[in-house]
mmCIF file of N, CA and C in Angstrom:
data_model
loop_
_atom_site.group_PDB
_atom_site.id
_atom_site.type_symbol
_atom_site.label_atom_id
_atom_site.label_comp_id
_atom_site.label_asym_id
_atom_site.label_seq_id
_atom_site.Cartn_x
_atom_site.Cartn_y
_atom_site.Cartn_z
ATOM 1 N N MET D 254 0.847 -1.184 0.000
ATOM 2 C CA MET D 254 0.000 0.000 0.000
ATOM 3 C C MET D 254 0.886 1.238 0.000
ATOM 4 N N HIS D 255 0.565 2.185 -0.857
ATOM 5 C CA HIS D 255 1.326 3.424 -0.959
ATOM 6 C C HIS D 255 0.923 4.387 0.135
ATOM 7 N N ASN D 256 1.907 5.120 0.650
ATOM 8 C CA ASN D 256 1.549 6.170 1.594
ATOM 9 C C ASN D 256 1.161 7.419 0.807
ATOM 10 N N ARG D 257 0.655 8.439 1.488
ATOM 11 C CA ARG D 257 0.144 9.655 0.832
ATOM 12 C C ARG D 257 1.233 10.350 0.013
ATOM 13 N N SER D 258 2.451 10.419 0.523
ATOM 14 C CA SER D 258 3.543 11.088 -0.193
ATOM 15 C C SER D 258 3.850 10.395 -1.509
ATOM 16 N N SER D 259 3.881 9.073 -1.504
ATOM 17 C CA SER D 259 4.160 8.335 -2.736
ATOM 18 C C SER D 259 3.090 8.578 -3.789
ATOM 19 N N VAL D 260 1.852 8.623 -3.375
ATOM 20 C CA VAL D 260 0.752 8.873 -4.310
ATOM 21 C C VAL D 260 0.849 10.294 -4.865
ATOM 22 N N LEU D 261 1.145 11.276 -3.989
ATOM 23 C CA LEU D 261 1.289 12.649 -4.447
ATOM 24 C C LEU D 261 2.438 12.792 -5.431
ATOM 25 N N ILE D 262 3.564 12.156 -5.148
ATOM 26 C CA ILE D 262 4.712 12.228 -6.056
ATOM 27 C C ILE D 262 4.353 11.634 -7.405
ATOM 28 N N ALA D 263 3.764 10.459 -7.416
ATOM 29 C CA ALA D 263 3.409 9.798 -8.670
ATOM 30 C C ALA D 263 2.424 10.648 -9.474
ATOM 31 N N ALA D 264 1.415 11.183 -8.820
ATOM 32 C CA ALA D 264 0.425 12.018 -9.514
ATOM 33 C C ALA D 264 1.072 13.294 -10.036
ATOM 34 N N GLY D 265 1.901 13.896 -9.216
ATOM 35 C CA GLY D 265 2.547 15.141 -9.624
ATOM 36 C C GLY D 265 3.497 14.955 -10.788
ATOM 37 N N ILE D 266 4.314 13.913 -10.751
ATOM 38 C CA ILE D 266 5.257 13.649 -11.837
ATOM 39 C C ILE D 266 4.502 13.318 -13.121
ATOM 40 N N HIS D 267 3.437 12.546 -13.021
ATOM 41 C CA HIS D 267 2.639 12.211 -14.203
ATOM 42 C C HIS D 267 2.054 13.485 -14.827
ATOM 43 N N THR D 268 1.475 14.353 -14.007
ATOM 44 C CA THR D 268 0.916 15.612 -14.506
ATOM 45 C C THR D 268 1.997 16.475 -15.123
ATOM 46 N N LEU D 269 3.142 16.571 -14.455
ATOM 47 C CA LEU D 269 4.237 17.394 -14.954
ATOM 48 C C LEU D 269 4.755 16.879 -16.293
ATOM 49 N N ARG D 270 5.005 15.599 -16.396
ATOM 50 C CA ARG D 270 5.525 15.039 -17.651
ATOM 51 C C ARG D 270 4.546 15.268 -18.810
ATOM 52 N N GLN D 271 3.255 15.204 -18.549
ATOM 53 C CA GLN D 271 2.275 15.447 -19.601
ATOM 54 C C GLN D 271 2.251 16.900 -20.041
ATOM 55 N N SER D 272 2.588 17.810 -19.132
ATOM 56 C CA SER D 272 2.480 19.232 -19.443
ATOM 57 C C SER D 272 3.739 19.811 -20.082
ATOM 58 N N LEU D 273 4.831 19.055 -20.130
ATOM 59 C CA LEU D 273 6.081 19.568 -20.676
ATOM 60 C C LEU D 273 6.361 18.990 -22.050
ATOM 61 N N PRO D 274 6.501 19.829 -23.067
ATOM 62 C CA PRO D 274 6.803 19.330 -24.398
ATOM 63 C C PRO D 274 8.281 19.014 -24.587
ATOM 64 N N GLU D 275 9.127 19.425 -23.646
ATOM 65 C CA GLU D 275 10.565 19.242 -23.793
ATOM 66 C C GLU D 275 11.025 17.924 -23.185
ATOM 67 N N VAL D 276 12.201 17.519 -23.562
ATOM 68 C CA VAL D 276 12.806 16.340 -22.966
ATOM 69 C C VAL D 276 13.452 16.778 -21.653
ATOM 70 N N ILE D 277 13.101 16.091 -20.570
ATOM 71 C CA ILE D 277 13.706 16.432 -19.288
ATOM 72 C C ILE D 277 14.638 15.309 -18.873
ATOM 73 N N SER D 278 15.561 15.641 -17.998
ATOM 74 C CA SER D 278 16.523 14.649 -17.548
ATOM 75 C C SER D 278 15.800 13.511 -16.845
ATOM 76 N N ASN D 279 16.492 12.389 -16.730
ATOM 77 C CA ASN D 279 15.909 11.239 -16.052
ATOM 78 C C ASN D 279 15.676 11.517 -14.578
ATOM 79 N N LYS D 280 16.398 12.478 -14.030
ATOM 80 C CA LYS D 280 16.269 12.781 -12.613
ATOM 81 C C LYS D 280 15.410 14.011 -12.400
ATOM 82 N N VAL D 281 14.277 13.812 -11.795
ATOM 83 C CA VAL D 281 13.390 14.895 -11.402
ATOM 84 C C VAL D 281 13.405 14.907 -9.884
ATOM 85 N N SER D 282 13.769 16.040 -9.299
ATOM 86 C CA SER D 282 13.839 16.158 -7.854
ATOM 87 C C SER D 282 12.522 16.734 -7.341
ATOM 88 N N VAL D 283 11.957 16.105 -6.316
ATOM 89 C CA VAL D 283 10.638 16.475 -5.819
ATOM 90 C C VAL D 283 10.697 16.736 -4.316
ATOM 91 N N ALA D 284 10.005 17.786 -3.873
ATOM 92 C CA ALA D 284 9.830 18.070 -2.450
ATOM 93 C C ALA D 284 8.343 18.299 -2.197
ATOM 94 N N ILE D 285 7.841 17.743 -1.093
ATOM 95 C CA ILE D 285 6.427 17.883 -0.749
ATOM 96 C C ILE D 285 6.307 18.525 0.626
ATOM 97 N N SER D 286 5.442 19.526 0.726
ATOM 98 C CA SER D 286 5.136 20.171 1.990
ATOM 99 C C SER D 286 3.639 20.447 2.008
ATOM 100 N N ASP D 287 2.930 19.767 2.869
ATOM 101 C CA ASP D 287 1.467 19.825 2.909
ATOM 102 C C ASP D 287 0.917 19.417 1.539
ATOM 103 N N ASN D 288 0.037 20.221 0.922
ATOM 104 C CA ASN D 288 -0.496 19.909 -0.403
ATOM 105 C C ASN D 288 0.347 20.480 -1.529
ATOM 106 N N ASN D 289 1.490 21.060 -1.187
ATOM 107 C CA ASN D 289 2.367 21.655 -2.189
ATOM 108 C C ASN D 289 3.380 20.622 -2.680
ATOM 109 N N ILE D 290 3.554 20.584 -3.989
ATOM 110 C CA ILE D 290 4.576 19.738 -4.603
ATOM 111 C C ILE D 290 5.487 20.653 -5.391
ATOM 112 N N TYR D 291 6.769 20.610 -5.065
ATOM 113 C CA TYR D 291 7.774 21.421 -5.739
ATOM 114 C C TYR D 291 8.666 20.484 -6.538
ATOM 115 N N VAL D 292 8.887 20.822 -7.811
ATOM 116 C CA VAL D 292 9.642 19.959 -8.703
ATOM 117 C C VAL D 292 10.739 20.765 -9.385
ATOM 118 N N ALA D 293 11.940 20.198 -9.420
ATOM 119 C CA ALA D 293 13.059 20.819 -10.136
ATOM 120 C C ALA D 293 13.724 19.745 -10.989
ATOM 121 N N TRP D 294 14.205 20.146 -12.173
ATOM 122 C CA TRP D 294 14.829 19.190 -13.082
ATOM 123 C C TRP D 294 15.790 19.923 -14.004
ATOM 124 N N GLY D 295 16.635 19.149 -14.643
ATOM 125 C CA GLY D 295 17.538 19.700 -15.637
ATOM 126 C C GLY D 295 16.917 19.623 -17.016
ATOM 127 N N SER D 296 17.119 20.658 -17.811
ATOM 128 C CA SER D 296 16.612 20.696 -19.179
ATOM 129 C C SER D 296 17.707 21.210 -20.102
ATOM 130 N N ASN D 297 17.770 20.628 -21.293
ATOM 131 C CA ASN D 297 18.735 21.080 -22.281
ATOM 132 C C ASN D 297 18.010 21.526 -23.542
ATOM 133 N N LYS D 298 16.801 22.021 -23.403
ATOM 134 C CA LYS D 298 15.983 22.430 -24.545
ATOM 135 C C LYS D 298 16.653 23.548 -25.353
ATOM 136 N N THR D 299 17.401 24.420 -24.681
ATOM 137 C CA THR D 299 18.041 25.554 -25.357
ATOM 138 C C THR D 299 19.448 25.216 -25.849
ATOM 139 N N GLY D 300 19.923 23.984 -25.587
ATOM 140 C CA GLY D 300 21.283 23.608 -25.940
ATOM 141 C C GLY D 300 22.256 23.858 -24.809
ATOM 142 N N ASN D 301 21.751 24.338 -23.698
ATOM 143 C CA ASN D 301 22.556 24.602 -22.505
ATOM 144 C C ASN D 301 21.793 24.025 -21.316
ATOM 145 N N ASP D 302 22.484 23.293 -20.445
ATOM 146 C CA ASP D 302 21.808 22.705 -19.285
ATOM 147 C C ASP D 302 21.317 23.794 -18.346
ATOM 148 N N GLU D 303 20.023 23.758 -18.048
ATOM 149 C CA GLU D 303 19.393 24.733 -17.158
ATOM 150 C C GLU D 303 18.604 24.008 -16.071
ATOM 151 N N VAL D 304 18.382 24.679 -14.947
ATOM 152 C CA VAL D 304 17.561 24.147 -13.862
ATOM 153 C C VAL D 304 16.176 24.768 -13.975
ATOM 154 N N MET D 305 15.173 23.912 -14.122
ATOM 155 C CA MET D 305 13.801 24.364 -14.262
ATOM 156 C C MET D 305 13.023 24.016 -12.990
ATOM 157 N N PHE D 306 11.931 24.759 -12.749
ATOM 158 C CA PHE D 306 11.143 24.604 -11.522
ATOM 159 C C PHE D 306 9.664 24.783 -11.836
ATOM 160 N N ARG D 307 8.856 23.998 -11.151
ATOM 161 C CA ARG D 307 7.399 24.175 -11.182
ATOM 162 C C ARG D 307 6.843 23.824 -9.812
ATOM 163 N N ALA D 308 5.718 24.451 -9.463
ATOM 164 C CA ALA D 308 5.079 24.197 -8.172
ATOM 165 C C ALA D 308 3.605 23.896 -8.363
ATOM 166 N N SER D 309 3.108 22.993 -7.511
ATOM 167 C CA SER D 309 1.682 22.689 -7.454
ATOM 168 C C SER D 309 1.204 22.997 -6.042
ATOM 169 N N THR D 310 0.074 23.675 -5.941
ATOM 170 C CA THR D 310 -0.508 23.957 -4.632
ATOM 171 C C THR D 310 -1.759 23.122 -4.375
ATOM 172 N N ASP D 311 -2.064 22.215 -5.312
ATOM 173 C CA ASP D 311 -3.270 21.394 -5.181
ATOM 174 C C ASP D 311 -2.954 19.898 -5.267
ATOM 175 N N ALA D 312 -1.871 19.509 -4.627
ATOM 176 C CA ALA D 312 -1.459 18.101 -4.530
ATOM 177 C C ALA D 312 -1.190 17.472 -5.891
ATOM 178 N N GLY D 313 -0.718 18.256 -6.841
ATOM 179 C CA GLY D 313 -0.322 17.704 -8.131
ATOM 180 C C GLY D 313 -1.392 17.680 -9.194
ATOM 181 N N LYS D 314 -2.568 18.219 -8.925
ATOM 182 C CA LYS D 314 -3.619 18.255 -9.943
ATOM 183 C C LYS D 314 -3.251 19.213 -11.064
ATOM 184 N N SER D 315 -2.533 20.273 -10.718
ATOM 185 C CA SER D 315 -2.057 21.229 -11.721
ATOM 186 C C SER D 315 -0.740 21.827 -11.225
ATOM 187 N N PHE D 316 0.011 22.410 -12.153
ATOM 188 C CA PHE D 316 1.281 23.047 -11.824
ATOM 189 C C PHE D 316 1.304 24.454 -12.400
ATOM 190 N N GLY D 317 1.960 25.369 -11.685
ATOM 191 C CA GLY D 317 2.117 26.739 -12.153
ATOM 192 C C GLY D 317 3.090 26.809 -13.313
ATOM 193 N N GLU D 318 3.387 28.023 -13.727
ATOM 194 C CA GLU D 318 4.292 28.251 -14.851
ATOM 195 C C GLU D 318 5.691 27.725 -14.559
ATOM 196 N N LYS D 319 6.348 27.291 -15.608
ATOM 197 C CA LYS D 319 7.729 26.821 -15.516
ATOM 198 C C LYS D 319 8.641 28.031 -15.320
ATOM 199 N N ILE D 320 9.623 27.904 -14.401
ATOM 200 C CA ILE D 320 10.581 28.971 -14.131
ATOM 201 C C ILE D 320 11.991 28.430 -14.362
ATOM 202 N N ASN D 321 12.791 29.162 -15.119
ATOM 203 C CA ASN D 321 14.206 28.829 -15.308
ATOM 204 C C ASN D 321 14.961 29.448 -14.135
ATOM 205 N N LEU D 322 15.440 28.618 -13.217
ATOM 206 C CA LEU D 322 16.115 29.125 -12.029
ATOM 207 C C LEU D 322 17.574 29.486 -12.274
ATOM 208 N N SER D 323 18.216 28.821 -13.210
ATOM 209 C CA SER D 323 19.643 29.074 -13.416
ATOM 210 C C SER D 323 19.874 30.140 -14.481
ATOM 211 N N ASN D 324 19.204 30.021 -15.611
ATOM 212 C CA ASN D 324 19.280 31.004 -16.696
ATOM 213 C C ASN D 324 20.720 31.425 -17.002
ATOM 214 N N THR D 325 21.583 30.440 -17.208
ATOM 215 C CA THR D 325 22.998 30.700 -17.466
ATOM 216 C C THR D 325 23.348 30.390 -18.915
ATOM 217 N N THR D 326 24.219 31.181 -19.482
ATOM 218 C CA THR D 326 24.655 30.934 -20.855
ATOM 219 C C THR D 326 26.109 30.498 -20.925
ATOM 220 N N ASN D 327 26.873 30.748 -19.856
ATOM 221 C CA ASN D 327 28.295 30.408 -19.905
ATOM 222 C C ASN D 327 28.665 29.212 -19.044
ATOM 223 N N SER D 328 27.677 28.495 -18.541
ATOM 224 C CA SER D 328 27.955 27.279 -17.781
ATOM 225 C C SER D 328 26.768 26.341 -17.863
ATOM 226 N N GLU D 329 27.027 25.095 -17.519
ATOM 227 C CA GLU D 329 25.988 24.068 -17.494
ATOM 228 C C GLU D 329 25.483 23.923 -16.063
ATOM 229 N N SER D 330 24.188 23.980 -15.861
ATOM 230 C CA SER D 330 23.583 23.819 -14.538
ATOM 231 C C SER D 330 23.114 22.377 -14.418
ATOM 232 N N GLN D 331 23.663 21.655 -13.442
ATOM 233 C CA GLN D 331 23.426 20.211 -13.363
ATOM 234 C C GLN D 331 23.238 19.741 -11.927
ATOM 235 N N ASP D 332 22.851 18.481 -11.789
ATOM 236 C CA ASP D 332 22.732 17.785 -10.497
ATOM 237 C C ASP D 332 21.817 18.512 -9.524
ATOM 238 N N VAL D 333 20.628 18.833 -9.976
ATOM 239 C CA VAL D 333 19.670 19.607 -9.178
ATOM 240 C C VAL D 333 19.051 18.745 -8.070
ATOM 241 N N GLU D 334 18.898 19.363 -6.911
ATOM 242 C CA GLU D 334 18.209 18.776 -5.758
ATOM 243 C C GLU D 334 17.270 19.836 -5.201
ATOM 244 N N ILE D 335 16.203 19.409 -4.534
ATOM 245 C CA ILE D 335 15.237 20.358 -3.984
ATOM 246 C C ILE D 335 14.770 19.887 -2.615
ATOM 247 N N ALA D 336 14.466 20.844 -1.734
ATOM 248 C CA ALA D 336 13.900 20.560 -0.419
ATOM 249 C C ALA D 336 12.902 21.668 -0.095
ATOM 250 N N ALA D 337 11.931 21.356 0.756
ATOM 251 C CA ALA D 337 10.927 22.351 1.136
ATOM 252 C C ALA D 337 10.467 22.125 2.562
ATOM 253 N N ASP D 338 10.116 23.217 3.209
ATOM 254 C CA ASP D 338 9.523 23.199 4.536
ATOM 255 C C ASP D 338 8.532 24.358 4.572
ATOM 256 N N GLY D 339 7.253 24.042 4.518
ATOM 257 C CA GLY D 339 6.240 25.087 4.413
ATOM 258 C C GLY D 339 6.419 25.822 3.101
ATOM 259 N N ALA D 340 6.499 27.148 3.154
ATOM 260 C CA ALA D 340 6.667 27.952 1.940
ATOM 261 C C ALA D 340 8.132 28.168 1.579
ATOM 262 N N LYS D 341 9.046 27.650 2.378
ATOM 263 C CA LYS D 341 10.478 27.793 2.113
ATOM 264 C C LYS D 341 10.912 26.672 1.158
ATOM 265 N N VAL D 342 11.454 27.067 -0.005
ATOM 266 C CA VAL D 342 11.917 26.109 -1.006
ATOM 267 C C VAL D 342 13.401 26.383 -1.258
ATOM 268 N N VAL D 343 14.204 25.334 -1.242
ATOM 269 C CA VAL D 343 15.638 25.443 -1.474
ATOM 270 C C VAL D 343 16.013 24.527 -2.627
ATOM 271 N N VAL D 344 16.678 25.095 -3.640
ATOM 272 C CA VAL D 344 17.129 24.321 -4.799
ATOM 273 C C VAL D 344 18.643 24.461 -4.879
ATOM 274 N N THR D 345 19.322 23.333 -4.978
ATOM 275 C CA THR D 345 20.778 23.333 -5.099
ATOM 276 C C THR D 345 21.191 22.639 -6.382
ATOM 277 N N GLY D 346 22.393 22.889 -6.799
ATOM 278 C CA GLY D 346 22.929 22.238 -7.987
ATOM 279 C C GLY D 346 24.378 22.637 -8.184
ATOM 280 N N TRP D 347 24.897 22.380 -9.374
ATOM 281 C CA TRP D 347 26.280 22.704 -9.721
ATOM 282 C C TRP D 347 26.300 23.495 -11.011
ATOM 283 N N GLU D 348 27.122 24.523 -11.046
ATOM 284 C CA GLU D 348 27.385 25.293 -12.262
ATOM 285 C C GLU D 348 28.752 24.849 -12.768
ATOM 286 N N ARG D 349 28.779 24.316 -13.998
ATOM 287 C CA ARG D 349 30.026 23.784 -14.538
ATOM 288 C C ARG D 349 30.335 24.393 -15.902
ATOM 289 N N ASN D 350 31.613 24.724 -16.101
ATOM 290 C CA ASN D 350 32.120 25.083 -17.421
ATOM 291 C C ASN D 350 33.582 24.630 -17.485
ATOM 292 N N GLN D 351 34.313 25.053 -18.481
ATOM 293 C CA GLN D 351 35.684 24.555 -18.651
ATOM 294 C C GLN D 351 36.634 25.032 -17.556
ATOM 295 N N THR D 352 36.318 26.109 -16.848
ATOM 296 C CA THR D 352 37.228 26.638 -15.829
ATOM 297 C C THR D 352 36.650 26.617 -14.421
ATOM 298 N N SER D 353 35.409 26.200 -14.256
ATOM 299 C CA SER D 353 34.771 26.280 -12.944
ATOM 300 C C SER D 353 33.838 25.106 -12.712
ATOM 301 N N ASN D 354 33.734 24.701 -11.475
ATOM 302 C CA ASN D 354 32.834 23.636 -11.058
ATOM 303 C C ASN D 354 32.438 23.959 -9.621
ATOM 304 N N GLN D 355 31.305 24.662 -9.457
ATOM 305 C CA GLN D 355 30.979 25.094 -8.102
ATOM 306 C C GLN D 355 29.516 24.873 -7.742
ATOM 307 N N PRO D 356 29.268 24.607 -6.442
ATOM 308 C CA PRO D 356 27.901 24.413 -5.975
ATOM 309 C C PRO D 356 27.165 25.754 -5.895
ATOM 310 N N VAL D 357 25.868 25.697 -6.178
ATOM 311 C CA VAL D 357 25.026 26.891 -6.113
ATOM 312 C C VAL D 357 23.745 26.581 -5.358
ATOM 313 N N ILE D 358 23.102 27.639 -4.882
ATOM 314 C CA ILE D 358 21.835 27.508 -4.167
ATOM 315 C C ILE D 358 20.955 28.697 -4.523
ATOM 316 N N ILE D 359 19.658 28.447 -4.592
ATOM 317 C CA ILE D 359 18.678 29.511 -4.796
ATOM 318 C C ILE D 359 17.484 29.190 -3.904
ATOM 319 N N THR D 360 16.927 30.221 -3.258
ATOM 320 C CA THR D 360 15.867 29.980 -2.284
ATOM 321 C C THR D 360 14.630 30.831 -2.562
ATOM 322 N N SER D 361 13.507 30.324 -2.054
ATOM 323 C CA SER D 361 12.229 31.036 -2.125
ATOM 324 C C SER D 361 11.592 30.985 -0.748
ATOM 325 N N ASP D 362 10.990 32.085 -0.341
ATOM 326 C CA ASP D 362 10.257 32.130 0.930
ATOM 327 C C ASP D 362 8.748 32.152 0.722
ATOM 328 N N ASP D 363 8.306 32.083 -0.545
ATOM 329 C CA ASP D 363 6.873 32.194 -0.833
ATOM 330 C C ASP D 363 6.345 31.044 -1.698
ATOM 331 N N GLY D 364 6.848 29.853 -1.445
ATOM 332 C CA GLY D 364 6.344 28.684 -2.159
ATOM 333 C C GLY D 364 6.718 28.642 -3.624
ATOM 334 N N GLY D 365 7.825 29.273 -3.993
ATOM 335 C CA GLY D 365 8.295 29.226 -5.373
ATOM 336 C C GLY D 365 7.706 30.281 -6.288
ATOM 337 N N LYS D 366 6.990 31.247 -5.741
ATOM 338 C CA LYS D 366 6.470 32.336 -6.584
ATOM 339 C C LYS D 366 7.603 33.251 -7.026
ATOM 340 N N THR D 367 8.532 33.532 -6.111
ATOM 341 C CA THR D 367 9.727 34.313 -6.430
ATOM 342 C C THR D 367 10.935 33.635 -5.800
ATOM 343 N N PHE D 368 12.097 33.893 -6.365
ATOM 344 C CA PHE D 368 13.346 33.337 -5.856
ATOM 345 C C PHE D 368 14.364 34.450 -5.701
ATOM 346 N N GLY D 369 15.239 34.277 -4.730
ATOM 347 C CA GLY D 369 16.364 35.181 -4.569
ATOM 348 C C GLY D 369 17.384 34.891 -5.663
ATOM 349 N N PRO D 370 18.540 35.567 -5.598
ATOM 350 C CA PRO D 370 19.559 35.360 -6.627
ATOM 351 C C PRO D 370 20.225 33.996 -6.490
ATOM 352 N N LEU D 371 20.799 33.528 -7.569
ATOM 353 C CA LEU D 371 21.584 32.299 -7.572
ATOM 354 C C LEU D 371 22.894 32.592 -6.837
ATOM 355 N N LEU D 372 23.130 31.896 -5.733
ATOM 356 C CA LEU D 372 24.319 32.133 -4.925
ATOM 357 C C LEU D 372 25.368 31.066 -5.213
ATOM 358 N N LYS D 373 26.583 31.483 -5.471
ATOM 359 C CA LYS D 373 27.703 30.582 -5.725
ATOM 360 C C LYS D 373 28.389 30.301 -4.395
ATOM 361 N N LEU D 374 28.211 29.088 -3.890
ATOM 362 C CA LEU D 374 28.649 28.757 -2.543
ATOM 363 C C LEU D 374 30.160 28.671 -2.385
ATOM 364 N N ALA D 375 30.903 28.468 -3.447
ATOM 365 C CA ALA D 375 32.354 28.358 -3.350
ATOM 366 C C ALA D 375 33.039 29.720 -3.306
ATOM 367 N N THR D 376 32.271 30.796 -3.451
ATOM 368 C CA THR D 376 32.826 32.145 -3.409
ATOM 369 C C THR D 376 33.273 32.481 -1.989
ATOM 370 N N ASN D 377 34.446 33.074 -1.857
ATOM 371 C CA ASN D 377 34.937 33.497 -0.541
ATOM 372 C C ASN D 377 34.177 34.726 -0.070
ATOM 373 N N GLY D 378 34.096 34.895 1.257
ATOM 374 C CA GLY D 378 33.441 36.058 1.820
ATOM 375 C C GLY D 378 31.968 35.804 2.095
ATOM 376 N N THR D 379 31.284 36.845 2.537
ATOM 377 C CA THR D 379 29.872 36.760 2.865
ATOM 378 C C THR D 379 29.041 36.738 1.589
ATOM 379 N N ILE D 380 28.066 35.848 1.567
ATOM 380 C CA ILE D 380 27.140 35.762 0.438
ATOM 381 C C ILE D 380 25.784 36.216 0.961
ATOM 382 N N SER D 381 25.171 37.191 0.299
ATOM 383 C CA SER D 381 23.878 37.684 0.773
ATOM 384 C C SER D 381 22.785 37.335 -0.220
ATOM 385 N N THR D 382 21.565 37.344 0.267
ATOM 386 C CA THR D 382 20.411 37.079 -0.582
ATOM 387 C C THR D 382 19.578 38.333 -0.704
ATOM 388 N N GLY D 383 18.840 38.401 -1.766
ATOM 389 C CA GLY D 383 17.894 39.479 -1.997
ATOM 390 C C GLY D 383 16.832 38.920 -2.915
ATOM 391 N N GLU D 384 15.601 39.321 -2.738
ATOM 392 C CA GLU D 384 14.540 38.728 -3.520
ATOM 393 C C GLU D 384 14.446 39.356 -4.901
ATOM 394 N N VAL D 385 14.301 38.509 -5.891
ATOM 395 C CA VAL D 385 14.112 38.953 -7.263
ATOM 396 C C VAL D 385 12.893 38.260 -7.827
ATOM 397 N N LYS D 386 12.370 38.791 -8.899
ATOM 398 C CA LYS D 386 11.209 38.181 -9.552
ATOM 399 C C LYS D 386 11.648 36.937 -10.313
ATOM 400 N N PRO D 387 10.748 35.954 -10.479
ATOM 401 C CA PRO D 387 11.119 34.739 -11.204
ATOM 402 C C PRO D 387 11.445 35.041 -12.663
ATOM 403 N N LEU D 388 12.319 34.230 -13.225
ATOM 404 C CA LEU D 388 12.658 34.337 -14.638
ATOM 405 C C LEU D 388 11.742 33.421 -15.411
ATOM 406 N N ILE D 389 10.815 33.980 -16.135
ATOM 407 C CA ILE D 389 9.839 33.160 -16.870
ATOM 408 C C ILE D 389 10.115 33.253 -18.338
#
């Protein structure tokens, strides 16, 4: 017998895959908090690896607009992971190019409606956040 989380994940992934015309990576990272399902995945639709995000507030019956969280042209965004607690959503991954390979993080305090800047964790010194509008 499946528990509630397993059913929500299966329903959410099925709905998401049907709604996306692009090829997505085999790894889709999912976080569930209450009736919210947050999904992040890698996409190479533009010829460059990007981190994409979608959120459902109705247990996977529908998903909001797709958001490109990385939006990078000079590096590949890969190995995406996601976690959530209430309306706090955290997405991590790696930005890779020929001269750099560093971990990054981007956060939302409003259930994925908006995200702060992409923070490069390997940078020395203090890293600060500030809220920006989603890149759609």
